[in-house]
Amino acid sequence: MITNYQVKGMTCGHCVNAVTGEVGALDGVTDVQVDLASGRVAVTSDRPLDTGSVRAAVDEAGYDLVEA
């Protein structure tokens, strides 16, 4: 299943890597695709994800999840 999120504050490749790494480490996540220009993060997982967990991972990376 693919879930799209909107993340605010990403401006460079390091940002993409940080978000990809943190969100990708969540249990059940199999792929993370970040579109830097739009701030869209598409997360592929083998089960529904808890938005709070995704928000915490994005926060840990240093950015803000603005919409799920």
Tab-separated table of C-alpha atoms in Angstrom:
chain	number	residue	atom	x	y	z
A	1	MET	CA	0.000	0.000	0.000
A	2	ILE	CA	1.192	3.523	-0.793
A	3	THR	CA	0.441	6.461	1.489
A	4	ASN	CA	1.299	10.046	0.540
A	5	TYR	CA	2.411	12.650	3.051
A	6	GLN	CA	3.319	16.318	2.769
A	7	VAL	CA	6.548	17.384	4.479
A	8	LYS	CA	7.610	20.993	5.029
A	9	GLY	CA	11.155	22.294	5.256
A	10	MET	CA	13.086	20.040	2.875
A	11	THR	CA	15.437	22.003	0.608
A	12	CYS	CA	18.245	19.685	-0.538
A	13	GLY	CA	19.481	16.163	-1.111
A	14	HIS	CA	20.542	15.836	2.522
A	15	CYS	CA	16.940	16.568	3.526
A	16	VAL	CA	15.703	13.833	1.202
A	17	ASN	CA	18.211	11.348	2.643
A	18	ALA	CA	17.315	12.225	6.233
A	19	VAL	CA	13.567	11.791	5.684
A	20	THR	CA	14.068	8.646	3.597
A	21	GLY	CA	16.271	7.102	6.282
A	22	GLU	CA	14.015	7.876	9.247
A	23	VAL	CA	10.709	6.961	7.579
A	24	GLY	CA	12.297	3.948	5.872
A	25	ALA	CA	13.314	2.564	9.275
A	26	LEU	CA	9.680	2.282	10.407
A	27	ASP	CA	8.386	-1.256	10.796
A	28	GLY	CA	6.545	-2.380	7.673
A	29	VAL	CA	7.951	0.289	5.333
A	30	THR	CA	9.344	-1.187	2.119
A	31	ASP	CA	10.058	1.980	0.088
A	32	VAL	CA	10.148	5.760	0.469
A	33	GLN	CA	10.069	8.163	-2.492
A	34	VAL	CA	10.577	11.870	-1.842
A	35	ASP	CA	9.725	14.596	-4.354
A	36	LEU	CA	11.816	17.508	-3.118
A	37	ALA	CA	10.110	20.114	-5.319
A	38	SER	CA	6.611	19.392	-4.021
A	39	GLY	CA	7.484	18.101	-0.546
A	40	ARG	CA	5.506	14.939	-1.267
A	41	VAL	CA	6.666	11.742	0.405
A	42	ALA	CA	5.199	8.484	-0.922
A	43	VAL	CA	5.620	5.640	1.544
A	44	THR	CA	5.112	2.038	0.468
A	45	SER	CA	4.345	-0.363	3.305
A	46	ASP	CA	3.043	-3.856	3.808
A	47	ARG	CA	0.371	-2.618	6.235
A	48	PRO	CA	-1.320	0.659	7.233
A	49	LEU	CA	1.032	3.017	9.041
A	50	ASP	CA	0.275	4.968	12.176
A	51	THR	CA	0.412	8.654	11.238
A	52	GLY	CA	1.906	9.447	14.649
A	53	SER	CA	4.846	7.140	13.927
A	54	VAL	CA	5.427	8.746	10.536
A	55	ARG	CA	5.183	12.201	12.118
A	56	ALA	CA	7.744	11.214	14.782
A	57	ALA	CA	10.142	9.880	12.119
A	58	VAL	CA	9.833	13.078	10.066
A	59	ASP	CA	10.354	15.145	13.246
A	60	GLU	CA	13.460	13.091	14.064
A	61	ALA	CA	14.806	13.936	10.602
A	62	GLY	CA	14.277	17.622	11.423
A	63	TYR	CA	11.205	18.409	9.310
A	64	ASP	CA	7.455	18.849	9.723
A	65	LEU	CA	4.709	16.536	8.561
A	66	VAL	CA	2.013	19.008	7.593
A	67	GLU	CA	-0.619	16.723	6.157
A	68	ALA	CA	-1.308	13.002	5.980
